[in-house]
Structure formats: structure tokens, C-alpha cells
mmCIF file of C-alpha atoms in Angstrom:
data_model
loop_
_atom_site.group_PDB
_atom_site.id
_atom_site.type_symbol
_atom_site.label_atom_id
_atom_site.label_comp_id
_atom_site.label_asym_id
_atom_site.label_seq_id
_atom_site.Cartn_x
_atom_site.Cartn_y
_atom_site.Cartn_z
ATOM 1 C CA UNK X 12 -9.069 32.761 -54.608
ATOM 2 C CA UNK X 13 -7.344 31.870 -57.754
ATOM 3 C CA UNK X 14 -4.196 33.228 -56.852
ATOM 4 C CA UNK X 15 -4.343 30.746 -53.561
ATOM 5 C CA UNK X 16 -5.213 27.661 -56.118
ATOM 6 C CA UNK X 17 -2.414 28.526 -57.814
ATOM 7 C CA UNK X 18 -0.084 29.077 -54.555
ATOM 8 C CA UNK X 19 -1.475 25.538 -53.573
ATOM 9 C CA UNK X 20 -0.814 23.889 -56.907
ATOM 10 C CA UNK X 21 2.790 25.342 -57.217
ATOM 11 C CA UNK X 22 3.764 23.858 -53.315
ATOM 12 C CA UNK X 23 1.938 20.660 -53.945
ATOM 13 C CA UNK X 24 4.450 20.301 -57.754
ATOM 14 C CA UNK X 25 7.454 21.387 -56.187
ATOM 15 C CA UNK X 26 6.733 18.939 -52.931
ATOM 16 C CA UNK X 27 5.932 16.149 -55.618
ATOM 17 C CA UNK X 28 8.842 16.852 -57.588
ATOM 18 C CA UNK X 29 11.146 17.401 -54.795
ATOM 19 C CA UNK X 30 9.306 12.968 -54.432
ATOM 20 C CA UNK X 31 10.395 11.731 -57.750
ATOM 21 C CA UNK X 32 13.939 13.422 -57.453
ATOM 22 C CA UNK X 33 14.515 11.594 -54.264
ATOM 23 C CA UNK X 34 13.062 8.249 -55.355
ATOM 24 C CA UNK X 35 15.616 8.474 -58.256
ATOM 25 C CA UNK X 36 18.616 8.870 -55.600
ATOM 26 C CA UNK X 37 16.926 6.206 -53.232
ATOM 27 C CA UNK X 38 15.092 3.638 -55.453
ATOM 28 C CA UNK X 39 12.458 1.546 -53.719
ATOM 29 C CA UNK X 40 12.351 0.720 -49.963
ATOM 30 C CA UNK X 41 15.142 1.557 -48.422
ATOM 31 C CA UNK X 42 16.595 -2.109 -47.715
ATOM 32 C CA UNK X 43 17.110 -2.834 -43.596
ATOM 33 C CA UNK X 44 20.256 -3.194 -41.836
ATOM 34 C CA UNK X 45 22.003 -6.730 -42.384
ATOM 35 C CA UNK X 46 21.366 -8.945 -38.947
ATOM 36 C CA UNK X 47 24.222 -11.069 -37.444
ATOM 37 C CA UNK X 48 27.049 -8.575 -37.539
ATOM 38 C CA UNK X 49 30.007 -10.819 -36.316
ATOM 39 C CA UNK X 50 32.300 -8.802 -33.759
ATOM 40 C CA UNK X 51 35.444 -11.308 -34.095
ATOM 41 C CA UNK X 52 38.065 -9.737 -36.011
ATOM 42 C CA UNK X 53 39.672 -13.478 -37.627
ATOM 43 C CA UNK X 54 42.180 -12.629 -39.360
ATOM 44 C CA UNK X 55 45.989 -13.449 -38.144
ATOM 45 C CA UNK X 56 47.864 -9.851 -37.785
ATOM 46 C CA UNK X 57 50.560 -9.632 -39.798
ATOM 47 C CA UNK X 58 53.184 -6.343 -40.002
ATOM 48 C CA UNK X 59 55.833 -4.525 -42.514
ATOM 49 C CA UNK X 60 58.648 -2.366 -41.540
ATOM 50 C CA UNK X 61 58.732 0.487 -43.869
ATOM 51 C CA UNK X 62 61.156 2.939 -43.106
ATOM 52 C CA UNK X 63 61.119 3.797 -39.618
ATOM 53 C CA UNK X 64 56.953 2.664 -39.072
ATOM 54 C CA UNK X 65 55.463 -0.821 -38.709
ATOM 55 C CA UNK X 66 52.197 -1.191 -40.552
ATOM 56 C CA UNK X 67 49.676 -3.594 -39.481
ATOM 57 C CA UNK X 68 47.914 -5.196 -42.135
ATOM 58 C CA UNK X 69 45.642 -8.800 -42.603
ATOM 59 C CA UNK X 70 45.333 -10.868 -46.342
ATOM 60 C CA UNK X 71 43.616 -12.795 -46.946
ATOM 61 C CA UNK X 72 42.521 -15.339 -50.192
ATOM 62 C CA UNK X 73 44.805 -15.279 -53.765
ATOM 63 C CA UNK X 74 44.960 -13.338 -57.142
ATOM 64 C CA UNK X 75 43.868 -10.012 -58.156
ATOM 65 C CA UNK X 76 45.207 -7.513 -55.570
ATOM 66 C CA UNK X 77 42.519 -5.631 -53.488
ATOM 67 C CA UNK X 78 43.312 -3.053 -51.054
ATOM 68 C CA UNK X 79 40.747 -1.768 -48.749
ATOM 69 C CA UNK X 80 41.525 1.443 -47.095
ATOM 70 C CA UNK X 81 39.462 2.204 -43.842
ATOM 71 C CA UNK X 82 38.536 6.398 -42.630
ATOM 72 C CA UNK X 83 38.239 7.855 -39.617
ATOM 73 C CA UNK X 84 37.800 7.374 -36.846
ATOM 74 C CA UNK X 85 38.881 3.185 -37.529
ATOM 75 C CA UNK X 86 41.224 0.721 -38.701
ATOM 76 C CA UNK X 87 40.857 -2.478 -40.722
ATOM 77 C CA UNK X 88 38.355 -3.681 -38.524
ATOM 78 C CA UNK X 89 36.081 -2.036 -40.369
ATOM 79 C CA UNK X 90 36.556 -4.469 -43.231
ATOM 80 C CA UNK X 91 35.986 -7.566 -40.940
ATOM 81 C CA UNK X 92 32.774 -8.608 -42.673
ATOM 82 C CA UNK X 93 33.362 -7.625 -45.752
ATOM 83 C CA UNK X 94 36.291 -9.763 -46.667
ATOM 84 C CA UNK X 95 35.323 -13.227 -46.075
ATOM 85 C CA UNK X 96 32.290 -12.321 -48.926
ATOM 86 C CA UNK X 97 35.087 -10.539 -51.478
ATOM 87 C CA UNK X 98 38.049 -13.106 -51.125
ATOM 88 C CA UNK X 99 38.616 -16.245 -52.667
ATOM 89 C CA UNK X 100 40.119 -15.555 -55.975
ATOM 90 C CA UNK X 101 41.002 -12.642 -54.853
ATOM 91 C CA UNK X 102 43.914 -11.487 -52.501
ATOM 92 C CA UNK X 103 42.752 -8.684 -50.354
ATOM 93 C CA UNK X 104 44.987 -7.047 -47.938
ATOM 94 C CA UNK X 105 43.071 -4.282 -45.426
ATOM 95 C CA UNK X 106 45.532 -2.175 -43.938
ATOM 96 C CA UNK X 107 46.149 0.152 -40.395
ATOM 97 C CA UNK X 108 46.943 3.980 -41.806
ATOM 98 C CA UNK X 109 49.938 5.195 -39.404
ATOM 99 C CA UNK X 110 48.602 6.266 -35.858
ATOM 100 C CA UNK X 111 45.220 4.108 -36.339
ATOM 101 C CA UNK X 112 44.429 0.510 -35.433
ATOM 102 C CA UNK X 113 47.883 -1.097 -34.923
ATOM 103 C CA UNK X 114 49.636 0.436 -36.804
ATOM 104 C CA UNK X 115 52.617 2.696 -35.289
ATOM 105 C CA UNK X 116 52.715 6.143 -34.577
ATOM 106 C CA UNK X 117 54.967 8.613 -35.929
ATOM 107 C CA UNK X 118 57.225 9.768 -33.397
ATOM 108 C CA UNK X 119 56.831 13.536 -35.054
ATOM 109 C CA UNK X 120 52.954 12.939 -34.805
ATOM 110 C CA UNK X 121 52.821 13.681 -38.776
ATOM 111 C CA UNK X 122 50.007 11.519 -40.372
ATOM 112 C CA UNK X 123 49.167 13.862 -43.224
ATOM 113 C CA UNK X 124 47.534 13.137 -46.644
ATOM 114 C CA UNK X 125 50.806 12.704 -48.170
ATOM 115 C CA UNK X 126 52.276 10.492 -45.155
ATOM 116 C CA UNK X 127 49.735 8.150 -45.476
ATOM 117 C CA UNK X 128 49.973 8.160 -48.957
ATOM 118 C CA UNK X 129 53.827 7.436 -48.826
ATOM 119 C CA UNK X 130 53.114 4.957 -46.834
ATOM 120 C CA UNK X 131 50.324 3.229 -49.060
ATOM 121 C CA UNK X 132 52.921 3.262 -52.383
ATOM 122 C CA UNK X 133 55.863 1.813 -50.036
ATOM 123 C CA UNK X 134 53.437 -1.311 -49.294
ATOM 124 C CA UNK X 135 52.542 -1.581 -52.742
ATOM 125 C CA UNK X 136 55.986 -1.694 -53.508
ATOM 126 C CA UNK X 137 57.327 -3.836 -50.948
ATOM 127 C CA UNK X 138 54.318 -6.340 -51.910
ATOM 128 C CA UNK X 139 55.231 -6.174 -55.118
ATOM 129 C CA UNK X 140 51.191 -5.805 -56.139
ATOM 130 C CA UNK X 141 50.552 -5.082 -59.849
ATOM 131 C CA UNK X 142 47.283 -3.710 -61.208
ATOM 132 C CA UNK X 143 45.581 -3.299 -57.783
ATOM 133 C CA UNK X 144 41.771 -2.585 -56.562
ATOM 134 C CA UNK X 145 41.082 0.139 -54.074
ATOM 135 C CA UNK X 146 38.336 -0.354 -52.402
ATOM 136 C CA UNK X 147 38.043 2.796 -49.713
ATOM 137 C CA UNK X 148 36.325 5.145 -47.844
ATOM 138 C CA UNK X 149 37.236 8.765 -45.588
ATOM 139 C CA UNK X 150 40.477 9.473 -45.024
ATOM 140 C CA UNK X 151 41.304 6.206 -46.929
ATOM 141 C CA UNK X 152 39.528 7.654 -50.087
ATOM 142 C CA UNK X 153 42.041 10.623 -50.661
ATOM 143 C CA UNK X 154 45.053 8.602 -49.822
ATOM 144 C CA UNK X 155 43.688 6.104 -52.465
ATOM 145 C CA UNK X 156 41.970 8.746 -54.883
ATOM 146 C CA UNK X 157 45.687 10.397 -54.914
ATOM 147 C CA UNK X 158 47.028 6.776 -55.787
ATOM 148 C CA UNK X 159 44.467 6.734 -58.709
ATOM 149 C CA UNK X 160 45.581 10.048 -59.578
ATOM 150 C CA UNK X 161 49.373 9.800 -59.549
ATOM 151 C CA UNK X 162 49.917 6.416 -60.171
ATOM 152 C CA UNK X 163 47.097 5.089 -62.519
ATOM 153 C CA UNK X 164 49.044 2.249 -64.600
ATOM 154 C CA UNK X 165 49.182 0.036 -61.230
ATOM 155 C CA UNK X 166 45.022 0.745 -60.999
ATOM 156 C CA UNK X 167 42.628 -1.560 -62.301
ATOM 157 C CA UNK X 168 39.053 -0.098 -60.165
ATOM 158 C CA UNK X 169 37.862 2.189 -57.622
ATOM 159 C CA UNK X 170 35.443 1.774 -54.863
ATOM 160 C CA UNK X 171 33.963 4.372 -53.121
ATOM 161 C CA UNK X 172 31.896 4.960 -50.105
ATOM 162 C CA UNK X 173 31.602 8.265 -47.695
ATOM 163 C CA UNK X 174 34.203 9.880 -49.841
ATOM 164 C CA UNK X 175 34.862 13.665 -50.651
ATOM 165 C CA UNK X 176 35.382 13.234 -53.646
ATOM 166 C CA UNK X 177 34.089 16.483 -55.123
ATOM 167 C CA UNK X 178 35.316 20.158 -54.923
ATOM 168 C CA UNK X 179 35.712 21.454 -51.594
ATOM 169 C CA UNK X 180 32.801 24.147 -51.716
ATOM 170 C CA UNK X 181 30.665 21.463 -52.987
ATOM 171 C CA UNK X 182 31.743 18.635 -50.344
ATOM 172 C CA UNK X 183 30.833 21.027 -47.625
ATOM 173 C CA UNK X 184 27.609 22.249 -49.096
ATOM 174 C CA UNK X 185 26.321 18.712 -49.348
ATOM 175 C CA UNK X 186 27.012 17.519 -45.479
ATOM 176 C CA UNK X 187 24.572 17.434 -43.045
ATOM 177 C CA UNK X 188 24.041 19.594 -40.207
ATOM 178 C CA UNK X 189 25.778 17.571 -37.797
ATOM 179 C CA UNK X 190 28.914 16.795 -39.998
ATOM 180 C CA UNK X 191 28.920 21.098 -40.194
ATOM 181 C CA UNK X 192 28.880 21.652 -36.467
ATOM 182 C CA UNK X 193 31.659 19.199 -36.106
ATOM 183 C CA UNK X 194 33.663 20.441 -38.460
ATOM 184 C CA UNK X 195 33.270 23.630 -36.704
ATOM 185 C CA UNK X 196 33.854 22.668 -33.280
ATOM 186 C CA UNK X 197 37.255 21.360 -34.169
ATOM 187 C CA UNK X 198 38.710 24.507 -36.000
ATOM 188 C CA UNK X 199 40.857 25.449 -34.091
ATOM 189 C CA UNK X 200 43.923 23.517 -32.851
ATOM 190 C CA UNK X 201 42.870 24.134 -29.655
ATOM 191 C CA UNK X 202 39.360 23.120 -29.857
ATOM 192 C CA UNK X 203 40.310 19.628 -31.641
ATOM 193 C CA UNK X 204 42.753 19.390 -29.177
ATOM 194 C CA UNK X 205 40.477 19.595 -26.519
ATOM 195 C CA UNK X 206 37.554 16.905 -27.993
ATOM 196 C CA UNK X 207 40.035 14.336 -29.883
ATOM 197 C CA UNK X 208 42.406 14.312 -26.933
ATOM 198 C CA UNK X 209 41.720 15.078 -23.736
ATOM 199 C CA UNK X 210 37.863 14.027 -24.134
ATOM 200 C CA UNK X 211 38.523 11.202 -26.488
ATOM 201 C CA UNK X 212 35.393 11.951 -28.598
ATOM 202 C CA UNK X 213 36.313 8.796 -30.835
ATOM 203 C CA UNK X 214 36.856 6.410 -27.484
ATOM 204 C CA UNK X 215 33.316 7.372 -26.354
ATOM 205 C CA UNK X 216 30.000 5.569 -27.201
ATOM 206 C CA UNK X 217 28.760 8.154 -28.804
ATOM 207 C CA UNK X 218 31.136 8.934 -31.905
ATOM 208 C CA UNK X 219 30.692 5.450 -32.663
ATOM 209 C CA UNK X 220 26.645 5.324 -32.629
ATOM 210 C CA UNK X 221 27.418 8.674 -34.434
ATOM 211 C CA UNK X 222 29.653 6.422 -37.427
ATOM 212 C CA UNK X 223 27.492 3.097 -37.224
ATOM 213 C CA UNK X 224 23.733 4.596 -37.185
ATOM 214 C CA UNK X 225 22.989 1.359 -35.503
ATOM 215 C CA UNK X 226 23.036 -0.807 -32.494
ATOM 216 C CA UNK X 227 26.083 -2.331 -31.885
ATOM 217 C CA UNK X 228 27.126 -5.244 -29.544
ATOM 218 C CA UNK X 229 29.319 -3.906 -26.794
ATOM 219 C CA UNK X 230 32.016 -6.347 -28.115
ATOM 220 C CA UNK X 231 32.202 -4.416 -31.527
ATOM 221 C CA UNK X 232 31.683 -0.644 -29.921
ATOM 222 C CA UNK X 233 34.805 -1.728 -27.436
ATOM 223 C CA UNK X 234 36.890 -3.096 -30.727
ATOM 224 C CA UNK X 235 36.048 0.412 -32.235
ATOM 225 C CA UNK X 236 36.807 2.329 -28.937
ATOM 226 C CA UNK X 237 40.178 0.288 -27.956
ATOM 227 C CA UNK X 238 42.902 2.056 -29.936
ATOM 228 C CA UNK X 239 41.895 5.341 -28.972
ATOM 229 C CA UNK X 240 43.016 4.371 -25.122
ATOM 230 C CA UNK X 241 46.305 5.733 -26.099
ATOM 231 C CA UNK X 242 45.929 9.201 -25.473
ATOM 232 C CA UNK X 243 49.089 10.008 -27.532
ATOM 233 C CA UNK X 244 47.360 8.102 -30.372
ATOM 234 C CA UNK X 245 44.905 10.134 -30.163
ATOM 235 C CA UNK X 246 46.815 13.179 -32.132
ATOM 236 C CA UNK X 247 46.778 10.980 -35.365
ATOM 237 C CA UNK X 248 42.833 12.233 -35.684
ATOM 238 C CA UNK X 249 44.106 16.029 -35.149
ATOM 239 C CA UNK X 250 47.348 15.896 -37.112
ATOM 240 C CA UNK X 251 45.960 14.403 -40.240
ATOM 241 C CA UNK X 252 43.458 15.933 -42.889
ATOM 242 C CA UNK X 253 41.770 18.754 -41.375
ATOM 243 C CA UNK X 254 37.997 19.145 -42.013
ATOM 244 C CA UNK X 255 38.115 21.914 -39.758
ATOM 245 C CA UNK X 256 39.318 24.322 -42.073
ATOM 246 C CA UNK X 257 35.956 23.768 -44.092
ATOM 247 C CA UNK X 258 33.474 26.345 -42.159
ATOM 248 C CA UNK X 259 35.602 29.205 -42.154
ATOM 249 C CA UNK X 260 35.076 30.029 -45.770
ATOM 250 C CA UNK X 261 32.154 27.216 -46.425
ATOM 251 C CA UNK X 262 34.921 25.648 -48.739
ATOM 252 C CA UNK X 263 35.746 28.572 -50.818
ATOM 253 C CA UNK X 264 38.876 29.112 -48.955
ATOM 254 C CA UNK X 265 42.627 28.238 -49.933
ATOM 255 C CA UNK X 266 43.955 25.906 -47.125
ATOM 256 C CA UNK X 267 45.409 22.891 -47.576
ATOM 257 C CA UNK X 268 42.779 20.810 -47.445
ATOM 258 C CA UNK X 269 40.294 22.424 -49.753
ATOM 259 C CA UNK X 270 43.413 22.500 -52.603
ATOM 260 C CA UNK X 271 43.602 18.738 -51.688
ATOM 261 C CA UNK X 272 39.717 18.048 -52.218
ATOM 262 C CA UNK X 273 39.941 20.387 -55.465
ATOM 263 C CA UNK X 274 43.126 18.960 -56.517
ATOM 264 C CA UNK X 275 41.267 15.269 -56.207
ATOM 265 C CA UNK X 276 38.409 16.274 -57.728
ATOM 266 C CA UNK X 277 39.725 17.113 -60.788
ATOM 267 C CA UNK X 278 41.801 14.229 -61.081
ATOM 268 C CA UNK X 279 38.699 11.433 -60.325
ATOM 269 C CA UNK X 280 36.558 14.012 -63.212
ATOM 270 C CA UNK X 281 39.329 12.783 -65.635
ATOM 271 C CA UNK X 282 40.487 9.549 -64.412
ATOM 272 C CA UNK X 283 39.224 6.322 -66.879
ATOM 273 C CA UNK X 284 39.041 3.920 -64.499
ATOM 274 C CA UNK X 285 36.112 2.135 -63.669
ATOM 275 C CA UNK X 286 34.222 3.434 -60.812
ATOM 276 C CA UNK X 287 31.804 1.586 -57.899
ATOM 277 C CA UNK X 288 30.002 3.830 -55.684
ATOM 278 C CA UNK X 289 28.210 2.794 -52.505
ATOM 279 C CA UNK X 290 26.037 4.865 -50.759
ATOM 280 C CA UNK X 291 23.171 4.961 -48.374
ATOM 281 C CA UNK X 292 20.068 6.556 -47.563
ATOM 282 C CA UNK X 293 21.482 8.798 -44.696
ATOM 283 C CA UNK X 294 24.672 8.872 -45.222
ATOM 284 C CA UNK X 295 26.889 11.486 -43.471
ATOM 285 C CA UNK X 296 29.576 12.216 -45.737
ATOM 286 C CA UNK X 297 28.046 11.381 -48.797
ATOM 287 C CA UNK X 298 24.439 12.865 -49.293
ATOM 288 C CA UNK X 299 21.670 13.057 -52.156
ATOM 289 C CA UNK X 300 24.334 15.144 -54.105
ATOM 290 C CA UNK X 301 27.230 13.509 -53.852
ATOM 291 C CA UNK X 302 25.202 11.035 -55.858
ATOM 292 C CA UNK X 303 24.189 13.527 -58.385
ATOM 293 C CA UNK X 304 27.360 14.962 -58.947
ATOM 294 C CA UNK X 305 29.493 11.247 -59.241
ATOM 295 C CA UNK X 306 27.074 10.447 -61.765
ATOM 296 C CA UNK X 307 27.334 13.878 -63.660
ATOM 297 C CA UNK X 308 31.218 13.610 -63.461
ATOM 298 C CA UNK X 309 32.503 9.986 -63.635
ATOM 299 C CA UNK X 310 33.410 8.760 -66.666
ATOM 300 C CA UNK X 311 33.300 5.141 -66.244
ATOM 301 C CA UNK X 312 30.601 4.446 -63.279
ATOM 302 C CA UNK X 313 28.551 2.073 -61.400
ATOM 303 C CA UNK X 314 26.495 3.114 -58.166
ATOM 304 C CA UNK X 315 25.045 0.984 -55.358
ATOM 305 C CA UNK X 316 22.483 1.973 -53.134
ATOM 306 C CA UNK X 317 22.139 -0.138 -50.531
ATOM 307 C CA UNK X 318 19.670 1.488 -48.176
ATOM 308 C CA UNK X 319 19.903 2.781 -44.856
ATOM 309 C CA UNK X 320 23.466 3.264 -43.525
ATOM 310 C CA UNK X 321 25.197 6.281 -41.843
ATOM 311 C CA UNK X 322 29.277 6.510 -42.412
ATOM 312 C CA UNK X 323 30.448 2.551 -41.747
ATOM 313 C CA UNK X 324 28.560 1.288 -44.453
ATOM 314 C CA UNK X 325 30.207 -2.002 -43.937
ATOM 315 C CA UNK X 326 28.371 -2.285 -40.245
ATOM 316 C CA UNK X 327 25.006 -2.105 -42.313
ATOM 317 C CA UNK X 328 25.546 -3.616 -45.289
ATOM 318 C CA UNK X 329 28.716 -5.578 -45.372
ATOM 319 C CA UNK X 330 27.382 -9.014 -46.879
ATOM 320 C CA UNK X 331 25.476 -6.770 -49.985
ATOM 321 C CA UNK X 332 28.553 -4.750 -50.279
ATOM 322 C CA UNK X 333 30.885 -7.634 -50.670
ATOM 323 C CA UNK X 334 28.486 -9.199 -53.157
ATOM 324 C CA UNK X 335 27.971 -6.519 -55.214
ATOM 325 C CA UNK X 336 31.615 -5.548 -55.730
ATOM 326 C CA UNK X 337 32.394 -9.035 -56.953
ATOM 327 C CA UNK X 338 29.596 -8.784 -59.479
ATOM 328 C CA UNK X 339 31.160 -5.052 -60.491
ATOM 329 C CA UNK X 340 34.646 -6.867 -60.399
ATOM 330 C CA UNK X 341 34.258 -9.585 -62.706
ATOM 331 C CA UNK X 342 32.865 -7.489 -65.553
ATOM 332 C CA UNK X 343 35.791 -5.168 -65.067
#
């Protein structure tokens, strides 16, 4: 009988304590998804020729240069909420990566890490933007994180949100179930090939309930589903960082893109720039310890929780997120 009490007490402590860990991650009541999520996108396109591409991009407001870098699988229109709260005195620029939004296409379907990245210092450049403000998420993150990396006297702040930003055995540890079983269903060429492309998974209603983790209008879902009704477009989602390589080895492998994640990791452990991470109660790229281990390895940090949100944080959250950044921004 004692031995039970003592079973019983030791569950009951860990269950408790497993409570006041959690509580620390996700203070309070989780706040509820913002109402009134405009649709309209309106902002007047505007595009740059570098090299042989044409980049979509929208500005808008004037001063301090902030860059907001979308993932997959979107484009700036992610940012369409969020920048009417964060402009003003500031001049913020969202941009198309190649192959998303409207953004061209490279005719050798390359949109790699490094492509995108080349194609994120030629803007700066041809801009002619000093000290700038990334502001990213995804795919956008590790194009930006590189920029923070390689380039860090043009960097005044970082903002984060859904982004692997730790080493790869520890990114891949940390998803969810259903982030795993994707990853694994598109390991193979011919399996991504097969979903991205010829199904469209990202032109379908369900990868972008899967993203938003709410109820959209059909307006917005149709905005998000649009570009993907190119089906040669569709190879910038398969040709780009692959995720897929992640199962095989459970990120203790050597491809490519587990020496990128470990490559970035290293670099954001060391980097002296002031840091702004969002995240959310569910999350699907960034969970409980993603949270544990930015605050264990950034030097200069801030954190945001914002409550419940899935991967577009800015379709739950987009007035709080803009509003919070500015407070982070001014102190900077």
C-alpha cells in the first residue's frame, strides 16, 4: 500500500510539474485569435530587375529599413496586416522570394537557400538600405538568419517566428507529429514531386487550414491558393530547402540542409544582435522547446507569446504582433 502512495504521489509531482513548466512557456490564458482579418492586399506592386529575375516587392511608410521575409508555402501577403500597424516612421518593404507570390521563376528551377539569399543582398544593395530590420519567418528565416550571419554591420534586429533556428537534430526533435509525417512523405524527389506538383498540396484548402489554424474567408484562402495555379511554379516548394532530408537520420545526418540548420545555429548562438521572438501556443514549427532553447542560447533576447496560433502567426495575431515589435523597436 505504501509503495502505491508513493507511485501515486510521484505521477501526481511529475503531472504538476510537467503544469508549472508549461505555464512558464505559455503564461496566462492563452489570448484568442484577433477578429476582422482584412483579405485586401493594399499595397501598390512594385518590381526590381536583378540580374536575370524580377522581384515583386510593396513599401510602404519612411525611415528605418524593415524587411519582412515571408516562408512557405506564401508570399508577402502574409504581411498584409501587419504593416499598416509597424509603418509610419518606418519604411518597410515585404518582399516575393523567387518562384513565390509574384515574383519570377528561375528558368533553371533553382530557388535554393543561397539563391534566395543572393537575391535578398542584391535588393539590399540596389535599395541602397543601411542598418536594416529583418523581421521573418520559414524559409524567410534562414535566408535572413544567413544575412545576420554573413553580413551583420548592415543589421540592426531580428525577428523571429516559426523559425529553425536551432541544430538540426534538435529542430526535428521538437516538431510535432504532423510536421514529422510531412517531412517524411516528401523524401523522396519523387514523392514531393508527386504532392507539391501534380496534387498541388499548397493550392488545396487544406495546407492552408493546415498553416492558418483558423477559419479563413474564402477571399483570403483563394489569395493564399492563387500562385500555386502555375503548376511549373509549383517546383519552387520542391527545389528549395529540403525538410525532407530530416527523417532519414532524425537530423543527425550530413545533408545539406541539416549543415545549413547547424551552420545557422551556431551563427544566431553568437550573433549580438538584438533578438524578438514570437511564438504561439501550438505552433508547428516552433514548439515548447524552441522556446527553451532561444532563451538558453540568445544573447540579446526578447520573446512574445501571443497565444494561440499555428505557422501564419500574422493570420492570428497580426495587430499584437505589429504592436509589440514597435515597442521592441524603439528601445533598440
Amino acid at each position: 500500500m505504501k509503495k502505491l502512495k508513493l507511485i501515486s504521489f510521484l505521477i501526481l509531482f511529475m503531472v504538476l510539474n510537467s503544469i508549472v513548466k508549461a505555464q512558464e512557456i505559455y503564461p496566462g490564458k492563452a489570448s484568442k485569435l484577433e477578429k476582422d482579418i482584412a483579405a485586401q492586399f493594399p499595397f501598390e506592386s512594385k518590381f526590381i530587375d536583378l540580374g536575370a529575375e524580377k522581384i515583386h516587392y510593396v513599401e510602404s511608410g519612411e525611415g528605418d529599413p524593415i524587411i519582412l521575409l515571408h516562408g512557405l508555402p506564401s508570399s508577402s501577403y502574409l504581411w498584409r496586416n501587419v504593416i499598416p500597424v509597424i509603418d509610419g516612421n518606418k519604411k518597410v518593404f515585404a518582399l516575393d522570394f523567387l518562384g513565390f507570390g509574384k515574383s519570377s521563376f528561375p528558368k533553371d528551377r533553382n530557388v535554393s537557400v543561397e539563391v534566395q539569399y543572393k537575391m535578398l543582398t542584391d535588393f539590399i544593395e540596389a535599395k541602397k538600405l543601411k542598418n536594416v530590420t529583418l523581421f521573418m519567418q520559414d524559409i524567410g528565416s534562414l535566408v535572413g538568419m544567413l544575412y545576420v550571419i554573413r553580413q551583420p554591420e548592415n543589421v540592426k534586429g531580428v525577428v523571429l517566428f516559426e523559425a529553425p533556428f536551432m541544430p538540426a537534430e534538435y529542430f526535428y526533435k521538437q516538431l510535432p507529429f504532423t510536421m514529422k509525417a510531412f517531412t517524411k512523405l516528401t523524401s523522396k524527389p519523387q514523392r514531393a514531386e508527386r504532392w507539391l506538383v501534380k496534387k498541388n498540396f499548397a493550392g488545396k484548402n487544406l495546407a492552408v487550414n493546415f498553416f492558418t489554424g483558423r477559419k479563413l474567408s474564402k477571399e483570403i484562402k483563394e489569395n493564399y491558393k492563387k500562385p500555386w495555379d502555375d503548376k511549373e511554379r509549383r517546383y519552387a516548394l520542391t527545389n528549395g530547402p529540403d525538410p525532407g532530408s530530416l527523417p532519414k537520420e532524425k537530423g543527425k545526418g550530413n545533408s545539406e540542409f541539416e549543415q545549413l540548420l547547424n551552420t545557422i545555429a551556431d551563427g544566431m548562438k553568437k550573433t549580438e544582435k538584438p533578438i524578438l521572438f514570437f511564438y504561439a501556443k501550438r505552433g508547428l514549427v516552433n514548439k515548447k522547446e524552441a522556446v527553451k532553447y532561444a532563451r538558453e542560447n540568445f544573447k540579446n533576447y526578447s520573446e512574445v507569446y501571443l497565444g494561440k496560433g499555428k505557422h501564419f502567426l500574422t493570420e492570428s495575431h497580426p495587430v499584437k504582433m505589429g504592436e509589440e515589435f514597435n515597442k521592441w523597436f524603439e528601445k533598440l
